[in-house]
Amino acid sequence: MVTRGFHGRRRAEVDPARVPPGQYVTRDFPVLSAGPTPRRLAADWTFTIRGAVDEPVVWSFYELRALPATTITTDIHCVTKWSKLDTQWRGVSLDTLLADIDTSADYALAFSDGGYTTNLPLADLTGGQAMIAYEYEGEPLTPEHGGPARLLVPHLYFWKSAKWVRGIELRDDDQPGFWENYGYHNYGDPWKEQRYSGD
Amino acid sequence: MERTAVLGRLSWRFATVLEVTAETDQTHSIVLDAPDWPGHLAGQHVDVRLTADDGYQAQRSYSIASAPSDEQLVLTVERLDDGEVSPYLVDELRAGDRIELRGPVGGYFVWRPTDAVPALLVAGGSGIVPFRAMLREHGAAMSAAPIRLLYSARTFDQVIYREELLRLAARDGIDVSITLTRAQPAGWHGYTGRVDTALLRQVSWPPEEHPAVYVCGPTGFVEATANALVGLGHDPGRIRTERFGGTS
Ligand SMILES: Cc1cc2nc3c(=O)[nH]c(=O)nc-3n(C[C@H](O)[C@H](O)[C@H](O)COP(=O)(O)OP(=O)(O)OC[C@H]3O[C@@H](n4cnc5c(N)ncnc54)[C@H](O)[C@@H]3O)c2cc1C
């Protein structure tokens, strides 16, 4: 049904095929998080893969930086309705981090400083779909946007791209993370508009 | 962690505008009749969806300004002059119009009358909206939990819910502090200037009392306030934030 008197203000320069349903394109980079921004020095940061593995594997920030890096340009979509096109990130592909890890797990639970968690099928972290990003637009990632490093899984709503990420726990079962426990969708595909549980 | 949210599908529903009232010259409250509203917790928000005649749709989130026990659902929207949705809601919407909404959404930035600990609410601009729901709920439930509200607005005229806040301030257990950042009326005896560490130290519960802290407003305001609170020794795990976007 049409809302009386509403015409919308589409921004002409945006290709509608790149904007998922219910989203609008912004030029800012808004911030969404449930609490204060944790401030951790890169020197104190580590990334751990644990859970359904023989031995947890840990990288320091400098070890991560020494791994082969990739740069991607991608669109990101936040569940609070904004999308941002052509964002550029540099970091290490999860494929690289998972290469030598032998696991039977089907799921991953990413965990972050500040206690944040988010869950994903492991299959969504591999095949070039996800990275641990430490640069945004050619600059070190700022704390507000998840620095020193964040998970980046751009094909899902952005809450899955855990800021301040400290590792992933590989799991046989799918354990809902922070927002998933508060009624947000378990998977979060923006193109299917999976915002909330049941969508 | 408890599963607080409504777990059924959140479907879109039509709500009819009963009344639009001016809170300030930029900000209007929209009183809605939302049939079969499932109820909400103070602090939750709704998604609003508008549809143009060519089928184009726009969605935004708005905090619920009414308490769960209030009869009608109320949203309070501040007009951003160059925005897409808020100028429509503030300038164009009138009684009898229908908009689509779904919710309630968000189960983390909520206050419950069963929460017995002291609470500190810090609002910037329209960030006062979810706190109005919390303060109303506090009154309706006759909660004994002491609440302190620190509210930053640019000018006296831009203080949303002014009369109601002044009334609330007279009640036991609720402390309302307002700081005006741009200009103050003659004889103003509230605070002046931006929310900073010194003001927070003066107004907030000491960290040793382990208050539940809520901060809401424009992104820059929330960042600065939450950082200052952490600096004062508040447990980051007890500081809940809601960022409305924008950087002012
Ligand atoms: C959980 C939550 C609760 C909220 N609760 C409330 C509430 O209770 N009350 C309230 O008033 N607001 C609330 N908000 C904010 C609200 O959702 C909207 O963001 C706000 O009303 C602005 O929407 P808009 O369509 O008017 O502006 P938009 O069109 O979204 O624009 C916002 C700003 O971004 C700029 N902008 C947008 N697109 C572009 C572009 N392509 N290029 C350059 N600049 C651009 C605009 O100039 C404008 O200044 C809440 C937000 C969240 C996430």
Coordinates of C-alpha atoms and ligand atoms in Angstrom, one line a residue:
Chain A
M1 CA 0.0 0.0 0.0
V2 CA 1.2 3.5 -0.9
T3 CA 2.1 5.8 2.0
R4 CA 0.2 9.0 1.3
G5 CA 2.5 11.9 0.4
F6 CA 5.8 9.8 0.4
H7 CA 7.9 10.1 -2.7
G8 CA 11.3 9.0 -1.5
R9 CA 14.6 10.6 -2.3
R10 CA 16.4 8.0 -4.3
R11 CA 20.0 9.0 -5.0
A12 CA 20.2 8.9 -8.7
E13 CA 23.9 7.8 -8.9
V14 CA 23.2 4.5 -7.2
D15 CA 22.6 1.3 -9.3
P16 CA 19.5 -0.3 -7.6
A17 CA 20.8 -3.7 -8.5
R18 CA 23.5 -3.3 -5.9
V19 CA 21.2 -2.3 -3.1
P20 CA 19.4 -5.2 -1.2
P21 CA 15.8 -4.8 -0.3
G22 CA 15.0 -2.3 2.5
Q23 CA 18.6 -0.8 2.4
Y24 CA 19.7 2.7 1.4
V25 CA 23.1 3.8 0.3
T26 CA 25.1 6.1 2.6
R27 CA 28.4 7.8 2.1
D28 CA 29.2 7.9 5.8
F29 CA 30.5 4.9 7.6
P30 CA 28.1 4.7 10.6
V31 CA 29.0 2.8 13.7
L32 CA 26.9 0.1 15.3
S33 CA 27.9 -1.7 18.5
A34 CA 26.2 -2.7 21.7
G35 CA 28.7 -1.1 24.0
P36 CA 31.8 1.1 24.3
T37 CA 34.7 0.7 21.8
P38 CA 37.4 -1.6 23.2
R39 CA 40.9 -0.2 22.7
R40 CA 43.5 -2.8 22.2
L41 CA 47.0 -2.2 20.9
A42 CA 48.0 -4.3 18.0
A43 CA 50.9 -5.5 20.0
D44 CA 48.5 -7.1 22.5
W45 CA 46.2 -8.6 19.9
T46 CA 46.1 -12.2 18.9
F47 CA 43.9 -14.3 16.7
T48 CA 43.0 -17.8 17.8
I49 CA 41.3 -20.7 16.0
R50 CA 40.1 -23.1 18.7
G51 CA 37.3 -25.6 19.4
A52 CA 37.0 -28.7 17.1
V53 CA 40.7 -28.7 16.3
D54 CA 43.6 -30.8 17.7
E55 CA 45.4 -27.8 19.0
P56 CA 44.4 -24.2 19.1
V57 CA 46.4 -22.1 16.7
V58 CA 47.3 -18.5 17.6
W59 CA 48.7 -15.7 15.5
S60 CA 50.1 -12.4 16.9
F61 CA 49.2 -9.3 14.9
Y62 CA 52.7 -9.3 13.4
E63 CA 52.4 -12.9 12.4
L64 CA 49.1 -12.1 10.8
R65 CA 50.6 -9.2 9.0
A66 CA 53.4 -11.4 7.7
L67 CA 50.9 -13.7 5.9
P68 CA 50.0 -13.2 2.3
A69 CA 47.4 -10.4 2.2
T70 CA 44.6 -9.7 -0.2
T71 CA 42.8 -6.4 -1.0
I72 CA 39.1 -6.5 -1.9
T73 CA 36.6 -3.9 -2.9
T74 CA 33.1 -4.8 -1.8
D75 CA 29.7 -3.5 -0.8
I76 CA 28.7 -3.8 2.9
H77 CA 25.1 -4.0 4.3
C78 CA 24.2 -3.2 7.9
V79 CA 20.9 -4.5 9.4
T80 CA 20.1 -0.9 10.6
K81 CA 19.4 -0.2 6.8
W82 CA 22.5 1.5 5.5
S83 CA 24.6 0.0 2.7
K84 CA 28.0 1.3 1.6
L85 CA 29.3 0.6 -1.8
D86 CA 32.9 0.0 -3.0
T87 CA 34.6 -0.2 0.4
Q88 CA 38.2 -1.3 0.2
W89 CA 39.7 -3.7 2.7
R90 CA 43.1 -5.4 3.2
G91 CA 43.7 -8.4 5.3
V92 CA 44.2 -12.2 5.4
S93 CA 41.8 -14.5 3.8
L94 CA 40.2 -17.1 6.2
D95 CA 41.2 -19.7 3.6
T96 CA 44.9 -18.9 4.4
L97 CA 44.3 -19.2 8.2
L98 CA 42.3 -22.4 7.9
A99 CA 44.6 -24.0 5.3
D100 CA 46.5 -26.2 7.7
I101 CA 43.6 -26.9 10.1
D102 CA 42.0 -30.2 10.1
T103 CA 38.4 -30.0 11.5
S104 CA 35.1 -31.9 11.3
A105 CA 33.2 -28.7 12.3
D106 CA 30.4 -27.2 10.3
Y107 CA 30.0 -24.0 12.2
A108 CA 32.1 -21.2 13.5
L109 CA 31.5 -18.8 16.4
A110 CA 33.6 -15.6 16.1
F111 CA 34.5 -14.0 19.4
S112 CA 35.7 -10.5 20.1
D113 CA 37.1 -8.2 22.8
G114 CA 34.2 -6.9 24.8
G115 CA 32.5 -10.3 24.8
Y116 CA 30.8 -10.0 21.4
T117 CA 30.1 -13.2 19.5
T118 CA 28.5 -14.1 16.2
N119 CA 27.9 -17.4 14.5
L120 CA 28.3 -18.5 10.9
P121 CA 28.4 -21.8 8.9
L122 CA 32.1 -22.6 8.3
A123 CA 31.3 -22.8 4.6
D124 CA 30.6 -19.0 4.7
L125 CA 34.1 -18.3 5.9
T126 CA 35.9 -20.2 3.1
G127 CA 36.1 -20.0 -0.6
G128 CA 37.4 -16.4 -0.7
Q129 CA 34.3 -15.1 1.1
A130 CA 35.9 -13.9 4.4
M131 CA 39.0 -12.2 5.7
I132 CA 40.5 -10.8 8.9
A133 CA 40.8 -7.2 7.8
Y134 CA 43.3 -4.8 9.3
E135 CA 43.2 -2.0 6.8
Y136 CA 40.3 0.1 5.5
E137 CA 40.7 2.4 2.5
G138 CA 44.5 2.0 2.8
E139 CA 44.7 3.0 6.4
P140 CA 45.0 0.9 9.6
L141 CA 41.5 0.0 10.8
T142 CA 40.4 2.5 13.5
P143 CA 39.0 1.2 16.9
E144 CA 35.5 2.5 16.1
H145 CA 35.4 0.2 13.0
G146 CA 36.8 -2.8 14.7
G147 CA 40.6 -2.2 14.8
P148 CA 43.2 -3.6 15.2
A149 CA 41.4 -6.2 13.1
R150 CA 37.9 -7.4 12.4
L151 CA 36.2 -10.2 10.6
L152 CA 34.9 -9.3 7.2
V153 CA 32.1 -11.4 5.7
P154 CA 30.5 -8.9 3.2
H155 CA 27.9 -11.3 1.8
L156 CA 26.1 -11.3 5.1
Y157 CA 24.6 -8.4 7.2
F158 CA 27.5 -6.5 8.8
W159 CA 26.9 -7.7 12.4
K160 CA 28.4 -11.0 11.2
S161 CA 31.6 -9.1 10.4
A162 CA 32.7 -9.1 14.1
K163 CA 34.7 -6.0 15.1
W164 CA 37.6 -6.4 17.5
V165 CA 37.7 -10.1 16.6
R166 CA 40.0 -12.3 18.6
G167 CA 39.3 -15.6 17.0
I168 CA 36.9 -18.2 15.9
E169 CA 35.7 -21.3 17.7
L170 CA 35.0 -24.2 15.3
R171 CA 32.0 -26.1 16.4
D172 CA 30.0 -29.2 15.4
D173 CA 26.8 -27.5 16.5
D174 CA 25.5 -24.0 15.6
Q175 CA 25.5 -21.8 18.6
P176 CA 23.7 -18.4 18.2
G177 CA 25.9 -15.4 19.0
F178 CA 25.1 -12.0 20.6
W179 CA 22.6 -10.4 18.3
E180 CA 21.3 -13.8 17.2
N181 CA 20.3 -14.3 20.8
Y182 CA 18.4 -11.0 20.7
G183 CA 16.1 -11.9 17.9
Y184 CA 18.3 -11.2 14.9
H185 CA 18.4 -13.7 12.1
N186 CA 20.6 -16.7 12.5
Y187 CA 22.1 -16.5 9.0
G188 CA 21.5 -12.9 7.8
D189 CA 21.5 -12.8 4.0
P190 CA 20.8 -9.2 3.0
W191 CA 19.5 -10.2 -0.4
K192 CA 16.8 -12.3 1.3
E193 CA 16.3 -9.6 3.9
Q194 CA 17.0 -11.9 6.7
R195 CA 17.1 -9.3 9.4
Y196 CA 15.2 -10.9 12.3
S197 CA 14.5 -14.4 13.5
G198 CA 11.8 -15.9 11.3
D199 CA 12.5 -13.7 8.2
Chain B
M1 CA 22.2 -15.7 27.7
E2 CA 18.5 -15.4 27.9
R3 CA 16.4 -15.4 24.7
T4 CA 14.5 -12.2 25.3
A5 CA 13.3 -11.2 21.9
V6 CA 10.0 -12.1 20.3
L7 CA 10.9 -15.2 18.4
G8 CA 8.0 -15.5 16.0
R9 CA 8.3 -13.9 12.7
L10 CA 8.1 -10.1 12.9
S11 CA 5.6 -9.3 10.3
W12 CA 4.8 -5.9 8.9
R13 CA 1.7 -4.4 10.2
F14 CA -0.2 -1.2 9.4
A15 CA -0.5 1.4 12.1
T16 CA -2.8 4.4 11.9
V17 CA -1.6 7.8 13.0
L18 CA -3.9 9.1 15.7
E19 CA -2.1 12.3 16.4
V20 CA 1.1 14.2 15.7
T21 CA 2.4 16.5 18.3
A22 CA 5.3 19.0 18.2
E23 CA 7.9 18.3 20.9
T24 CA 10.3 21.0 19.5
D25 CA 10.4 22.7 16.1
Q26 CA 12.5 19.9 14.7
T27 CA 10.9 17.0 16.5
H28 CA 7.4 15.5 16.5
S29 CA 5.8 12.7 18.4
I30 CA 3.6 10.3 16.4
V31 CA 0.9 8.6 18.3
L32 CA -0.1 5.3 16.6
D33 CA -2.9 2.9 16.8
A34 CA -1.2 -0.4 16.1
P35 CA -3.8 -3.2 16.3
D36 CA -2.6 -6.4 17.9
W37 CA 0.7 -4.9 19.0
P38 CA 2.5 -7.7 20.8
G39 CA 3.9 -5.5 23.5
H40 CA 7.5 -4.3 24.0
L41 CA 10.2 -3.6 26.5
A42 CA 11.3 -0.1 27.3
G43 CA 14.3 0.6 25.0
Q44 CA 13.2 -1.4 22.0
H45 CA 12.6 0.0 18.6
V46 CA 10.5 -0.5 15.5
D47 CA 11.3 -0.5 11.8
V48 CA 9.1 1.8 9.8
R49 CA 8.5 1.3 6.1
L50 CA 7.2 3.8 3.7
T51 CA 6.1 3.1 0.1
A52 CA 6.1 5.6 -2.8
D53 CA 3.5 5.3 -5.5
D54 CA 6.0 3.7 -7.9
G55 CA 6.6 0.9 -5.4
Y56 CA 9.9 2.3 -4.0
Q57 CA 10.3 1.7 -0.3
A58 CA 12.4 3.2 2.4
Q59 CA 12.9 1.7 5.9
R60 CA 14.3 3.3 9.1
S61 CA 14.5 2.3 12.8
Y62 CA 12.8 4.4 15.5
S63 CA 12.9 3.9 19.2
I64 CA 9.6 3.4 21.0
A65 CA 8.9 6.5 23.1
S66 CA 5.9 5.0 25.0
A67 CA 6.1 2.7 28.0
P68 CA 4.9 -0.9 27.5
S69 CA 2.0 0.0 29.8
D70 CA 1.0 3.0 27.8
E71 CA -2.2 2.6 25.8
Q72 CA -0.8 3.9 22.5
L73 CA 2.5 3.3 20.7
V74 CA 4.4 6.5 20.3
L75 CA 7.5 7.3 18.2
T76 CA 9.4 10.6 18.4
V77 CA 11.2 11.7 15.3
E78 CA 13.7 14.4 14.8
R79 CA 13.9 16.0 11.3
L80 CA 17.3 15.8 9.6
D81 CA 16.8 18.5 6.9
D82 CA 18.5 16.6 4.1
G83 CA 17.3 13.2 5.2
E84 CA 14.9 11.0 3.3
V85 CA 12.5 9.6 5.9
S86 CA 12.6 11.9 8.9
P87 CA 11.4 15.1 7.0
Y88 CA 8.4 13.0 5.7
L89 CA 7.5 11.8 9.2
V90 CA 7.9 15.2 10.8
D91 CA 6.5 17.5 8.2
E92 CA 4.0 15.5 6.1
L93 CA 2.5 12.7 8.3
R94 CA -0.9 13.6 9.9
A95 CA -3.7 12.0 11.7
G96 CA -5.4 9.3 9.6
D97 CA -2.3 8.3 7.6
R98 CA -1.2 4.7 7.7
I99 CA 2.4 3.6 7.9
E100 CA 3.9 0.1 8.0
L101 CA 5.9 -1.0 11.0
R102 CA 7.3 -4.1 12.5
G103 CA 8.8 -4.9 15.8
P104 CA 9.6 -4.7 18.6
V105 CA 13.2 -5.1 17.7
G106 CA 16.3 -5.3 19.9
G107 CA 16.5 -7.0 23.3
Y108 CA 19.8 -5.6 24.6
F109 CA 19.3 -1.9 25.0
V110 CA 16.3 -2.4 27.4
W111 CA 15.5 -1.6 31.0
R112 CA 13.1 -3.8 33.0
P113 CA 11.3 -2.8 36.1
T114 CA 12.7 -5.9 37.8
D115 CA 16.2 -4.4 37.3
A116 CA 17.0 -3.4 40.9
V117 CA 20.4 -1.7 40.4
P118 CA 20.9 2.0 40.0
A119 CA 20.7 3.1 36.4
L120 CA 22.5 5.9 34.6
L121 CA 20.9 7.1 31.3
V122 CA 22.9 9.5 29.1
A123 CA 21.2 11.0 26.1
G124 CA 22.3 13.3 23.3
G125 CA 19.5 15.0 21.3
S126 CA 16.9 12.6 20.1
G127 CA 18.7 9.9 22.0
I128 CA 16.3 10.7 24.8
V129 CA 13.5 8.7 23.1
P130 CA 14.1 5.2 24.5
F131 CA 14.8 6.7 27.9
R132 CA 11.4 8.3 28.0
A133 CA 10.0 4.8 27.6
M134 CA 12.2 3.6 30.5
L135 CA 11.3 6.5 32.8
R136 CA 7.6 6.0 32.1
E137 CA 8.0 2.3 32.8
H138 CA 9.8 3.1 36.0
G139 CA 6.9 5.2 37.1
A140 CA 4.2 2.8 36.0
A141 CA 5.9 -0.1 37.8
M142 CA 6.7 2.0 40.8
S143 CA 10.3 0.7 40.6
A144 CA 12.5 1.4 43.5
A145 CA 15.7 1.4 41.4
P146 CA 17.2 4.9 41.4
I147 CA 17.7 6.4 38.0
R148 CA 19.9 9.3 37.0
L149 CA 19.4 10.9 33.6
L150 CA 21.9 13.2 32.0
Y151 CA 20.5 14.8 28.9
S152 CA 22.5 17.0 26.5
A153 CA 20.6 19.3 24.1
R154 CA 21.8 22.3 22.1
T155 CA 19.3 24.8 23.5
F156 CA 16.4 24.9 26.0
D157 CA 14.0 25.0 23.1
Q158 CA 15.4 21.7 21.7
V159 CA 14.9 19.8 24.9
I160 CA 12.4 17.1 23.9
Y161 CA 9.7 16.1 26.5
R162 CA 10.6 19.2 28.5
E163 CA 7.5 19.4 30.7
E164 CA 7.5 15.8 31.3
L165 CA 11.1 15.7 32.3
L166 CA 10.7 18.6 34.7
R167 CA 7.8 16.7 36.3
L168 CA 9.8 13.5 36.5
A169 CA 12.7 15.3 38.1
A170 CA 10.4 16.1 41.1
R171 CA 9.8 12.4 41.7
D172 CA 11.7 10.4 44.3
G173 CA 14.3 8.1 42.8
I174 CA 14.6 10.0 39.6
D175 CA 17.3 12.6 39.0
V176 CA 17.2 14.6 35.8
S177 CA 20.2 16.7 34.8
I178 CA 20.1 18.7 31.6
T179 CA 23.1 20.3 29.9
L180 CA 22.7 22.9 27.2
T181 CA 25.6 23.0 24.8
R182 CA 24.9 26.0 22.5
A183 CA 22.9 28.6 24.4
Q184 CA 21.2 28.9 27.8
P185 CA 18.1 30.9 28.7
A186 CA 18.5 33.7 31.2
G187 CA 18.6 32.3 34.7
W188 CA 19.4 28.8 33.5
H189 CA 20.7 26.8 36.5
G190 CA 21.3 23.5 34.8
Y191 CA 24.6 22.4 33.3
T192 CA 26.3 24.0 30.3
G193 CA 28.6 22.5 27.7
R194 CA 29.1 19.1 26.3
V195 CA 29.0 15.9 28.2
D196 CA 32.6 15.2 29.3
T197 CA 34.5 13.3 32.0
A198 CA 34.1 16.1 34.5
L199 CA 30.4 16.3 34.1
L200 CA 30.0 12.5 34.1
R201 CA 32.0 12.3 37.2
Q202 CA 29.7 14.8 38.9
V203 CA 26.4 13.3 37.7
S204 CA 26.9 9.6 37.4
W205 CA 26.8 6.9 40.0
P206 CA 30.3 6.0 41.1
P207 CA 31.6 2.9 39.3
E208 CA 31.8 1.0 42.7
E209 CA 28.0 1.0 42.8
H210 CA 28.0 -1.0 39.5
P211 CA 25.2 0.9 37.9
A212 CA 23.6 -0.2 34.7
V213 CA 24.6 2.4 32.1
Y214 CA 22.8 3.3 28.9
V215 CA 24.1 5.8 26.4
C216 CA 22.0 6.9 23.3
G217 CA 22.3 9.5 20.7
P218 CA 24.3 10.5 17.6
T219 CA 27.3 8.2 17.0
G220 CA 30.0 10.8 17.9
F221 CA 28.2 11.6 21.2
V222 CA 27.9 7.9 22.1
E223 CA 31.5 7.2 21.3
A224 CA 32.8 10.1 23.4
T225 CA 30.5 9.4 26.3
A226 CA 31.1 5.7 26.5
N227 CA 34.9 6.2 26.3
A228 CA 34.7 8.8 29.1
L229 CA 32.7 6.4 31.2
V230 CA 35.2 3.6 30.7
G231 CA 37.9 6.1 31.6
L232 CA 36.1 6.8 34.8
G233 CA 36.3 3.2 35.7
H234 CA 32.9 1.9 34.6
D235 CA 32.8 -1.7 33.6
P236 CA 32.5 -1.7 29.7
G237 CA 30.3 -4.8 30.0
R238 CA 27.7 -2.8 31.9
I239 CA 27.6 0.1 29.4
R240 CA 24.9 -0.4 26.7
T241 CA 24.9 1.9 23.7
E242 CA 22.5 2.7 21.0
R243 CA 23.9 4.8 18.1
F244 CA 21.3 6.6 16.0
G245 CA 23.8 7.5 13.2
G246 CA 25.0 10.9 12.2
T247 CA 28.2 12.4 13.6
S248 CA 27.0 15.6 15.2
Ligands
LIG1 C1 18.1 1.6 16.7 C2 17.8 3.0 16.2 C3 16.9 3.7 16.8 C4 16.6 5.0 16.3 N1 15.7 5.8 17.0 C5 15.4 7.1 16.5 C6 14.4 7.9 17.2 O1 13.8 7.5 18.2 N2 14.2 9.1 16.7 C7 14.9 9.6 15.6 O2 14.6 10.8 15.3 N3 15.8 8.9 15.0 C8 16.1 7.6 15.4 N4 17.0 6.8 14.7 C9 17.6 7.4 13.5 C10 16.7 7.0 12.3 O3 16.7 5.6 12.1 C11 17.1 7.7 11.0 O4 18.5 7.4 10.8 C12 17.0 9.2 11.0 O5 15.6 9.5 11.2 C13 17.5 9.8 9.6 O6 16.8 9.2 8.6 P1 16.5 10.0 7.2 O7 15.9 9.1 6.2 O8 15.7 11.3 7.5 O9 17.9 10.5 6.8 P2 18.8 9.7 5.7 O10 18.3 9.9 4.4 O11 19.1 8.4 6.2 O12 20.1 10.6 5.9 C14 20.8 10.7 7.1 C15 22.0 11.7 6.9 O13 22.9 11.1 6.1 C16 23.1 11.9 5.0 N5 23.1 11.1 3.7 C17 22.3 10.0 3.4 N6 22.6 9.5 2.3 C18 23.6 10.3 1.7 C19 24.4 10.2 0.5 N7 24.2 9.3 -0.4 N8 25.3 11.2 0.3 C20 25.6 12.1 1.3 N9 24.9 12.2 2.5 C21 23.9 11.3 2.7 C22 21.9 12.9 4.9 O14 22.4 14.1 4.4 C23 21.5 13.0 6.4 O15 22.2 14.0 7.0 C24 17.3 5.5 15.2 C25 18.3 4.7 14.6 C26 18.5 3.5 15.1 C27 19.6 2.6 14.4

